[in-house]
XYZ file of C-alpha atoms in Angstrom:
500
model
C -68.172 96.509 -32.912
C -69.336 93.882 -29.934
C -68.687 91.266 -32.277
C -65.218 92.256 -33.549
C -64.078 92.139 -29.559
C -66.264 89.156 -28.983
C -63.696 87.936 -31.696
C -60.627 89.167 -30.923
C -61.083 87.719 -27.239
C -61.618 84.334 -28.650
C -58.454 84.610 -30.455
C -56.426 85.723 -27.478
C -58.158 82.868 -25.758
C -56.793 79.758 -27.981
C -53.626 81.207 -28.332
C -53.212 81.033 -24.492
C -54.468 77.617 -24.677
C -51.744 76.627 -27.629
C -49.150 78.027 -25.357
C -50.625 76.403 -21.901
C -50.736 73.127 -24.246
C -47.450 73.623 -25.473
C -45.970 74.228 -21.709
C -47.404 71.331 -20.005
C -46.160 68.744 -23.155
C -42.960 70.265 -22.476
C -42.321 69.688 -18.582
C -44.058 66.427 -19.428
C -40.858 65.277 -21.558
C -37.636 65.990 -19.234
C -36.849 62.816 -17.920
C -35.998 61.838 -13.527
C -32.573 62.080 -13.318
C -31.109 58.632 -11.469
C -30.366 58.498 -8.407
C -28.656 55.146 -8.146
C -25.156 55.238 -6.608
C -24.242 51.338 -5.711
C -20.989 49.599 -6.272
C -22.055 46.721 -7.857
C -18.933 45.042 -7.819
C -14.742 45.257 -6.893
C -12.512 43.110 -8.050
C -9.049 42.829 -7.831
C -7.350 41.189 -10.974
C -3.972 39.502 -11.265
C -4.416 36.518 -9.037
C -5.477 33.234 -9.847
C -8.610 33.234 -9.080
C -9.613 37.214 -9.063
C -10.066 38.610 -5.447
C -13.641 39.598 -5.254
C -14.701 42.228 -2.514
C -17.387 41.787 -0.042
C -19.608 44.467 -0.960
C -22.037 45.556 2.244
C -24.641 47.887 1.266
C -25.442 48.943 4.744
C -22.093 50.063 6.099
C -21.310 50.837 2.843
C -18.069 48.691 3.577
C -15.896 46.585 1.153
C -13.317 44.111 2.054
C -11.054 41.507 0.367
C -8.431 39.301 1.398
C -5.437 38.559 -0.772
C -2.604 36.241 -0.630
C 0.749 36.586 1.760
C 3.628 38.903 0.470
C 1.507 40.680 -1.917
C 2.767 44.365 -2.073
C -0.216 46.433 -1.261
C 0.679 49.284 -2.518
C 0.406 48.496 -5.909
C -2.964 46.726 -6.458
C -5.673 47.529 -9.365
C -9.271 46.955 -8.847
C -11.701 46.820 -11.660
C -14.798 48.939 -10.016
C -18.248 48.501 -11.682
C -21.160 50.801 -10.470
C -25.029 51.503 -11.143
C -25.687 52.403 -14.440
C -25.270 56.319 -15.051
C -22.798 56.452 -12.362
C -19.072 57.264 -11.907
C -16.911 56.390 -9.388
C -13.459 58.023 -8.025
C -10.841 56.692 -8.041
C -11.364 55.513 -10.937
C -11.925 52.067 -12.133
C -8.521 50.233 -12.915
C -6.644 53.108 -11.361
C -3.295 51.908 -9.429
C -4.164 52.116 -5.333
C -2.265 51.686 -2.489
C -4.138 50.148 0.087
C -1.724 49.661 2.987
C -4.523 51.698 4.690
C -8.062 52.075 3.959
C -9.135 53.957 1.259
C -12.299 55.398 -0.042
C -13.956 55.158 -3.512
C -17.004 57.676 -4.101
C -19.746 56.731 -6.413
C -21.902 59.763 -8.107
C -25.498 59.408 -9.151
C -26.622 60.839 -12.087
C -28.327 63.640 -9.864
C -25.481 64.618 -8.477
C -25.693 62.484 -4.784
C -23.000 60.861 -3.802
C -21.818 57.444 -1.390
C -18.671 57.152 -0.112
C -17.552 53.489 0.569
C -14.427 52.195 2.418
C -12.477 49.627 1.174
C -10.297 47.794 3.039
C -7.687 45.018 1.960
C -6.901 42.263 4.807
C -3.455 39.792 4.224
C -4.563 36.074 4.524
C -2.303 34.360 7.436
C 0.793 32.464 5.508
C 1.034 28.736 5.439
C 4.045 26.802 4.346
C 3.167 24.093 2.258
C 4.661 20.419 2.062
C 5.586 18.599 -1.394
C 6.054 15.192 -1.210
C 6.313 14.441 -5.483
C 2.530 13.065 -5.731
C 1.893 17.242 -5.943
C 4.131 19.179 -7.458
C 2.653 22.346 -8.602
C 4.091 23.402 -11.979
C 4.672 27.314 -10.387
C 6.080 27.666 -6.724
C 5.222 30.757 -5.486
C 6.443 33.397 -2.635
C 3.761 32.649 -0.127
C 5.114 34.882 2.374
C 5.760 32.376 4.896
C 9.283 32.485 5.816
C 9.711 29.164 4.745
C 7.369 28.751 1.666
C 7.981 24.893 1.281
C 9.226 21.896 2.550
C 10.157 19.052 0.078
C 9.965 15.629 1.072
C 11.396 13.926 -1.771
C 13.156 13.806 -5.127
C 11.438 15.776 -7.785
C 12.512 14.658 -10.860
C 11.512 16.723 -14.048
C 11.314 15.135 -17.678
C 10.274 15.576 -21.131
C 9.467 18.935 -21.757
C 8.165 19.493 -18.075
C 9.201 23.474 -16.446
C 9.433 24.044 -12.720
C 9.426 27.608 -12.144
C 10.207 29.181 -8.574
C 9.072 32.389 -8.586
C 11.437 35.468 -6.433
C 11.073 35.458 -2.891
C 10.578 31.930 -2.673
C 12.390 30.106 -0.035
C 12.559 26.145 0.024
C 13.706 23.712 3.074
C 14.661 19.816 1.461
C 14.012 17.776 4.397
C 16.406 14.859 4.110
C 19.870 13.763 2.498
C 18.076 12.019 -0.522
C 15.664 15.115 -1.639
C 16.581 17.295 -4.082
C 15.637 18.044 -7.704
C 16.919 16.211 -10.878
C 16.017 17.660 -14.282
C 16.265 15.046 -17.268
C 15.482 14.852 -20.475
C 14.647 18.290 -22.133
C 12.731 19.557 -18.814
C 14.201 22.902 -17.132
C 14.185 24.324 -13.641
C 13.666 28.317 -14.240
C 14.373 30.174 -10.827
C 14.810 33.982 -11.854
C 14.729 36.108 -8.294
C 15.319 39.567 -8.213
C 17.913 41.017 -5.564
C 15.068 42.111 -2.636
C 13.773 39.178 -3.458
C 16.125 36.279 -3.873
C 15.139 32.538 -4.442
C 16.767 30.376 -1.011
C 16.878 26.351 -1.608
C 18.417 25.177 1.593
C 18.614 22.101 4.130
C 15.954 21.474 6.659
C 19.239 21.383 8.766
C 22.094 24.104 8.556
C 24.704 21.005 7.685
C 27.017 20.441 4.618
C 25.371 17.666 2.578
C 21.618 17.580 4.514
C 20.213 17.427 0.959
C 21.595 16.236 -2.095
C 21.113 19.417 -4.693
C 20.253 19.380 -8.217
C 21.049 17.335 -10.973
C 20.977 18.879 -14.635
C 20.656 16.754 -17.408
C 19.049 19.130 -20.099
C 19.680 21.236 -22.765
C 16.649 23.499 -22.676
C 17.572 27.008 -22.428
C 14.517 27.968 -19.763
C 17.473 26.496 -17.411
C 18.123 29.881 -16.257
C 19.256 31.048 -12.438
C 19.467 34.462 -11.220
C 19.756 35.144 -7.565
C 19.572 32.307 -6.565
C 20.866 30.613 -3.315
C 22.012 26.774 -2.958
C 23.213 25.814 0.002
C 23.531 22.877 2.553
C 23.704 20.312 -0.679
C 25.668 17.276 -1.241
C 24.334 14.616 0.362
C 24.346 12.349 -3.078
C 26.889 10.241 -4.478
C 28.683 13.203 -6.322
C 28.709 15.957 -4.122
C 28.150 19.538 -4.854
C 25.139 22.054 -4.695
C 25.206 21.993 -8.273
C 25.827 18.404 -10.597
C 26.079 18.587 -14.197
C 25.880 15.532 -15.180
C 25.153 14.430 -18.878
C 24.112 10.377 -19.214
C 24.203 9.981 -23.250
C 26.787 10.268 -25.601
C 25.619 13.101 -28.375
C 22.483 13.175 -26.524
C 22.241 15.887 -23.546
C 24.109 18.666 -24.104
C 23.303 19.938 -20.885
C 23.350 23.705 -20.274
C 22.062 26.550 -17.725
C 22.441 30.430 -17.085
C 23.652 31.113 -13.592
C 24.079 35.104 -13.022
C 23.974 36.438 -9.124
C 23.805 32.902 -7.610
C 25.262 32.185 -4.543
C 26.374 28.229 -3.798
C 27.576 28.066 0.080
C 28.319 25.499 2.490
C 27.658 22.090 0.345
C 29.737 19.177 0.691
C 31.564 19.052 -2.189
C 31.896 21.319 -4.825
C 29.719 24.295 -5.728
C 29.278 23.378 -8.854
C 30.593 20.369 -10.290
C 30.336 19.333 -14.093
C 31.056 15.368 -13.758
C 30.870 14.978 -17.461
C 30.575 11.544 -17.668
C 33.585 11.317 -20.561
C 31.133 13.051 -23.374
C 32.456 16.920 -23.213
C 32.250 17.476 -27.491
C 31.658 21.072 -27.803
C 29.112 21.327 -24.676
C 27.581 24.678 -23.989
C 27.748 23.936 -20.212
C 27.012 27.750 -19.025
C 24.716 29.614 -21.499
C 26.008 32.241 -18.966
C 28.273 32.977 -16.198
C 28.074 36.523 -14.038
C 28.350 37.976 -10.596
C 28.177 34.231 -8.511
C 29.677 33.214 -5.143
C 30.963 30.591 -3.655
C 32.057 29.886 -0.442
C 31.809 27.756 2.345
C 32.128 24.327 0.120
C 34.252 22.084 1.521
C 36.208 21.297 -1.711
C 36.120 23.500 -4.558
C 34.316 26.429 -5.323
C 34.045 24.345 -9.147
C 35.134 21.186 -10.648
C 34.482 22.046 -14.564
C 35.560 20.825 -17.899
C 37.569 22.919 -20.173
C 34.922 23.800 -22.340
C 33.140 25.740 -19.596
C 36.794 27.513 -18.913
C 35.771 30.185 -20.999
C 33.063 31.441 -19.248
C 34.214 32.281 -15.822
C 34.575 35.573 -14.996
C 36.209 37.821 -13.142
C 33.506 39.348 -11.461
C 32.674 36.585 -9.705
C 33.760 35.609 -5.857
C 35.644 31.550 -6.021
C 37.707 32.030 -2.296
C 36.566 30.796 1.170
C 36.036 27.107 0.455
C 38.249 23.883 1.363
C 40.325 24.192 -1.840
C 41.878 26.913 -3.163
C 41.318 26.328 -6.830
C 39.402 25.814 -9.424
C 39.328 21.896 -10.760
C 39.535 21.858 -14.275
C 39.483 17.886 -16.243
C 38.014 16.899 -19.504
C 38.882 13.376 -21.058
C 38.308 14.607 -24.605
C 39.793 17.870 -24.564
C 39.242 21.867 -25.202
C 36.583 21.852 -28.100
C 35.727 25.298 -27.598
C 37.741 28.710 -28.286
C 38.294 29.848 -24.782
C 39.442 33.252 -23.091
C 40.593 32.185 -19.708
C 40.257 35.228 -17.865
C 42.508 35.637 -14.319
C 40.515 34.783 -11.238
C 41.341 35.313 -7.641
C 42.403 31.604 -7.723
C 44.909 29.385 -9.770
C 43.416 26.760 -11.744
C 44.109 23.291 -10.945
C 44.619 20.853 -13.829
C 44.053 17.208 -13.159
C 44.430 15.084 -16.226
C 46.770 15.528 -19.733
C 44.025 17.880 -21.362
C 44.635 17.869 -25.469
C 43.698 21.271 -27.194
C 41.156 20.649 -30.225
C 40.602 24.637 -30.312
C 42.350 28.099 -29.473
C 43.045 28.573 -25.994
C 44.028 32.781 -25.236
C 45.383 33.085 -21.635
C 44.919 35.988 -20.035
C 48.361 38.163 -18.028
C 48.728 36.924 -14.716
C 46.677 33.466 -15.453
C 48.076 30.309 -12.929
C 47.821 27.226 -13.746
C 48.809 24.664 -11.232
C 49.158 20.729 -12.558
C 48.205 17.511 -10.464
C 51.061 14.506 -10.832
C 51.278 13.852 -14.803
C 48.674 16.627 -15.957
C 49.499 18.485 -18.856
C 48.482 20.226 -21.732
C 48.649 18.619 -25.701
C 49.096 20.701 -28.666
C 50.610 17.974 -31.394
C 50.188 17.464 -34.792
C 48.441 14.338 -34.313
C 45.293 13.418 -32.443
C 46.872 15.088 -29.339
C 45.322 18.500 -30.123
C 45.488 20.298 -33.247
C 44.408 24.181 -31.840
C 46.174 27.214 -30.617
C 47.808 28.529 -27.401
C 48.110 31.961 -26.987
C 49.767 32.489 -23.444
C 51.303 36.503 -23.592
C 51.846 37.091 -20.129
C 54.064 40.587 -19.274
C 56.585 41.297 -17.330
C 54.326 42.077 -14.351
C 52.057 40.002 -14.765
C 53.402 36.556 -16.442
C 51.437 33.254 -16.677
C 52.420 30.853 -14.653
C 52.057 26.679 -15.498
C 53.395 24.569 -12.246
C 52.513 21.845 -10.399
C 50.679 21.802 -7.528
C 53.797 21.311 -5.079
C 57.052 22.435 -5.941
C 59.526 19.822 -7.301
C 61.587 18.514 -9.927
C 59.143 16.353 -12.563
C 55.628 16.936 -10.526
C 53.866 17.330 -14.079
C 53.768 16.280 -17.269
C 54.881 20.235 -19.092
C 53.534 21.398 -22.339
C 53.692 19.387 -24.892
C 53.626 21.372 -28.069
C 54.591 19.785 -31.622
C 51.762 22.145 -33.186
C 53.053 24.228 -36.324
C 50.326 26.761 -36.130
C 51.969 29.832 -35.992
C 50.137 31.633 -33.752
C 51.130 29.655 -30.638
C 52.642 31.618 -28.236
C 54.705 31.217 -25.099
C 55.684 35.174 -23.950
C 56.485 35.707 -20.214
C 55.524 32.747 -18.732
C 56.937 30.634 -15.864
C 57.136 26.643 -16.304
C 58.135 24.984 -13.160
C 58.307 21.457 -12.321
C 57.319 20.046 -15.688
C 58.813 16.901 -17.420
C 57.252 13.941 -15.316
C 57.403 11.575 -17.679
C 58.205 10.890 -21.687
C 54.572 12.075 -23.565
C 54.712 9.001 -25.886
C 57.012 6.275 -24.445
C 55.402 3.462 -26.795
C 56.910 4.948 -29.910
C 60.524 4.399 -28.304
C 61.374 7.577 -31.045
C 64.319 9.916 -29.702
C 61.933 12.884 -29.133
C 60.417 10.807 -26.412
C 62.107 11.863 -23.608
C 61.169 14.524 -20.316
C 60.678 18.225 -20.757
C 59.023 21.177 -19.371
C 58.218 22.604 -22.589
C 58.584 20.074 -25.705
C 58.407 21.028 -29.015
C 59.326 17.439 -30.379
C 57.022 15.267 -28.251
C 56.972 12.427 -30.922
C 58.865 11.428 -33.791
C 55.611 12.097 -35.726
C 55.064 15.551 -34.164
C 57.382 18.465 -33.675
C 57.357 22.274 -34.133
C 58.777 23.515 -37.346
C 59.510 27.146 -35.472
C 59.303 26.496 -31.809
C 59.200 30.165 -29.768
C 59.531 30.454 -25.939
C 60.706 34.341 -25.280
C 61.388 36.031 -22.057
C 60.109 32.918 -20.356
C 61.352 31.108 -16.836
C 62.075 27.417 -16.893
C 63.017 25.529 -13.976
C 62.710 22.098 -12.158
C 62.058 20.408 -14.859
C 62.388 16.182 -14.455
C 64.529 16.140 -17.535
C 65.434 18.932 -19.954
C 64.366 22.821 -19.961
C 63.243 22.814 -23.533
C 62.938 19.931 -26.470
C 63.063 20.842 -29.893
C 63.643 19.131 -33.301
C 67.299 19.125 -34.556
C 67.407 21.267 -37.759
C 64.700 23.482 -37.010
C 65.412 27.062 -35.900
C 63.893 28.186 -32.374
C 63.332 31.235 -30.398
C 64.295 31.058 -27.119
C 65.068 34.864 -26.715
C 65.105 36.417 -23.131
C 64.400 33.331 -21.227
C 66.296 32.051 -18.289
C 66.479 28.344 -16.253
C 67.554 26.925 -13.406
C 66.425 23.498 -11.518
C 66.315 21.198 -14.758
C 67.827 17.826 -13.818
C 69.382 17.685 -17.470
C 70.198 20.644 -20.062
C 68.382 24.006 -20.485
C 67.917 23.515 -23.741
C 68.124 20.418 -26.070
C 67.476 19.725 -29.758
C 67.303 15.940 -30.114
């Protein structure tokens, strides 16, 4: 019996030493739980180079500095921390940090560390350009005046200057500027808080000369953009278009929200140099101003006619009009669209395409200016000019008298042309083809039979008013059979109406 309970105590014995064995392994194997609760590092991404934060482990302080004009209440940081650790806010979570804000970094144990992080605005400095640096990216630097160009950048090849919004530029002197050649561009997209400002060093029409465009590229794209104090070059305006190479440069730009004020000159002038076949000119046209130029608002060709619109503002400069020439014509169909100014046609402009004229459209012609629509190398489109009753369109010189223009000359047999309530005052300056010594030559304000060569087999003028014309009302081709329903006449220095 003493043995049996000398036994069974053994037993009890090692099975409390299995379990005290099996215990102690067992707290043995849970692992320390870290304590580590360090930013490591904060960085703030989307600048070139990243903004880095000072990270000072005994304040437990951060700070950066970033750039002028940046909006601060919109910055991302990339936060990295001790391993095991999280952070809050999180890591490449949006912050605004117009103030100082706190990030909180928990150990794996469950301690925390707060850190502040503050964001400091470096001072603003405007920066000078005098061509030997021309960065390829102009940026807002928050300086008032970002920078002050000493020279004439010229762009070419395939070289892009891009002004970012906000930017503001002075051009210090009448020969600065910027000419873009070749296929280069000058991309200035603003925004309206934050519009792009290329001005003179002095508040004076003509201080600077303005740009030059000579490219085709399509980056050539302005929106709110401001040009003004420009002219100071040889062709003045805040704006030249100016193509140097036949078939070459077909130059063209978008201009939407762009305001062109106080340049000698013309806001915008397209010089064309004599090669206008089928140029884009404006790739776009929306929601500009001009005013404050001491001639026009524009001086285009007729090819860009079509893309003016209404929506933009063309009064409160030294002319009233828009200047409209082209030595080879309309090569584009073209809506003309009414404007808050007449047009102002300088130059006997032939129509290659169709030309619709909007109700209410004026058209005012300088001494011998005119419009061609002939058979013959004169023009071979379409005019469609339906005015109403209330709102006709109007084609007279630019002062009133008898034979200030040259009229329309119109010996085209398309028959779409139209002439519908319209007024035609002080046409018929002189004979459209007086080499040919034919009998059609002769003075009109509307002439259907401009050339023995060229006449209208069904000329039509209704409900129109002709008057001061410098010879007769309206020419047409004996034997042919016009009409001239509803109009009336007065002023023409020989008959109303004449079939020769």
């Amino acid at each position: 019996m003493k043995n049996k309970f000398l036994l069974f105590a053994v037993f009890i014995l090692a099975v409390g030493i299995l379990i005290w064995g099996c215990s102690s392994k067992s707290n043995d194997a849970q692992p320390t739980k870290s304590s580590a609760k360090t930013i490591t590092s904060f960085v703030l991404a989307g600048f070139s180079p990243a903004v880095t934060g000072v990270v000072d482990e005994v304040t437990h302080r951060i700070t950066l500095t970033i750039p002028a004009s940046v909006d601060l209440t919109v910055l991302t940081p990339t936060v990295k921390v001790a391993e095991k650790a999280t952070v809050s806010p999180a890591s490449g979570a949006v912050q605004n940090f117009s103030g100082t804000v706190t990030y909180t970094v928990t150990a794996e144990d469950g301690s925390t560390q707060a850190y502040t992080v503050s964001v400091q605005v470096a001072q603003a400095m405007t920066q000078t350009i005098d061509c030997s640096n021309v960065p390829a990216v102009l940026q807002d630097l928050g300086a008032g005046v970002d920078y002050i160009i000493k020279c004439n950048i010229t762009l070419s090849g395939s070289q892009v200057l891009t002004i970012k919004p906000g930017v503001t530029i002075l051009f210090d002197g009448a020969a600065t500027g910027i000419t873009v050649t070749g296929r280069s561009a000058l991309n200035m997209v603003g925004t309206a808080a934050k519009p792009i400002i290329l001005q003179g060093k002095t508040n004076t029409q003509g201080s600077w000369t303005g740009i030059q465009m000579d490219s085709p590229n399509n980056l050539n794209q302005w929106e709110y953009v401001t040009v003004q104090n420009a002219g100071g070059g040889q062709y003045p305006a805040g704006l030249l278009i100016a193509d140097d190479a036949y078939f070459l440069h077909n130059t063209q730009v978008s201009i939407k929200n762009c305001t062109f004020s106080n340049n000698k000159g013309y806001g915008i002038w397209d010089s064309d140099n004599g090669f206008s076949y089928t140029r884009t000119v404006f790739a776009a046209f929306q929601n500009n101003t001009f005013t404050g130029n001491s001639d026009a608002a524009l001086n285009i060709t007729m090819d860009a006619i079509g893309k003016l619109d209404a929506a933009s503002h063309y009064a409160g400069n030294g002319q009233a009009y828009i200047e409209l020439h082209a030595v080879n014509g309309l090569n584009a169909n073209s809506t003309v669209q009414k404007l808050e100014l007449p047009y102002l046609v300088v130059g006997s402009i032939e129509l290659h395409q169709k030309m619709t004229i909007s109700p209410g459209v004026t058209f005012q012609f300088y001494t011998d200016a005119g419009f061609n629509l002939d058979n013959q190398y004169r023009g071979s489109g379409t005019l469609i000019a339906s005015g109403t009753a209330s709102a006709p369109i109007r084609f007279v010189g630019y002062k009133s008298g008898n034979g200030i223009w040259l009229g329309l000359s119109l010996g085209n047999n398309d028959p779409a042309n139209i002439l519908d309530y319209c007024v035609v005052d002080g046409g018929g300056s002189h004979i459209p083809n007086a080499s040919t010594a034919c009998i059609g030559d002769t003075k009109g304000g509307i002439n259907f039979y401009p050339s023995c060569s060229s006449w209208a087999t069904a000329p039509r003028a209704t409900n129109c008013t002709v008057t001061n014309s410098g010879g007769y009302g309206i020419i047409y081709k004996k034997g042919v059979t016009p009409n001239f329903a509803g109009n009336s006449y007065s002023g023409n220095l020989l008959a109303n109406q004449q079939g020769l």
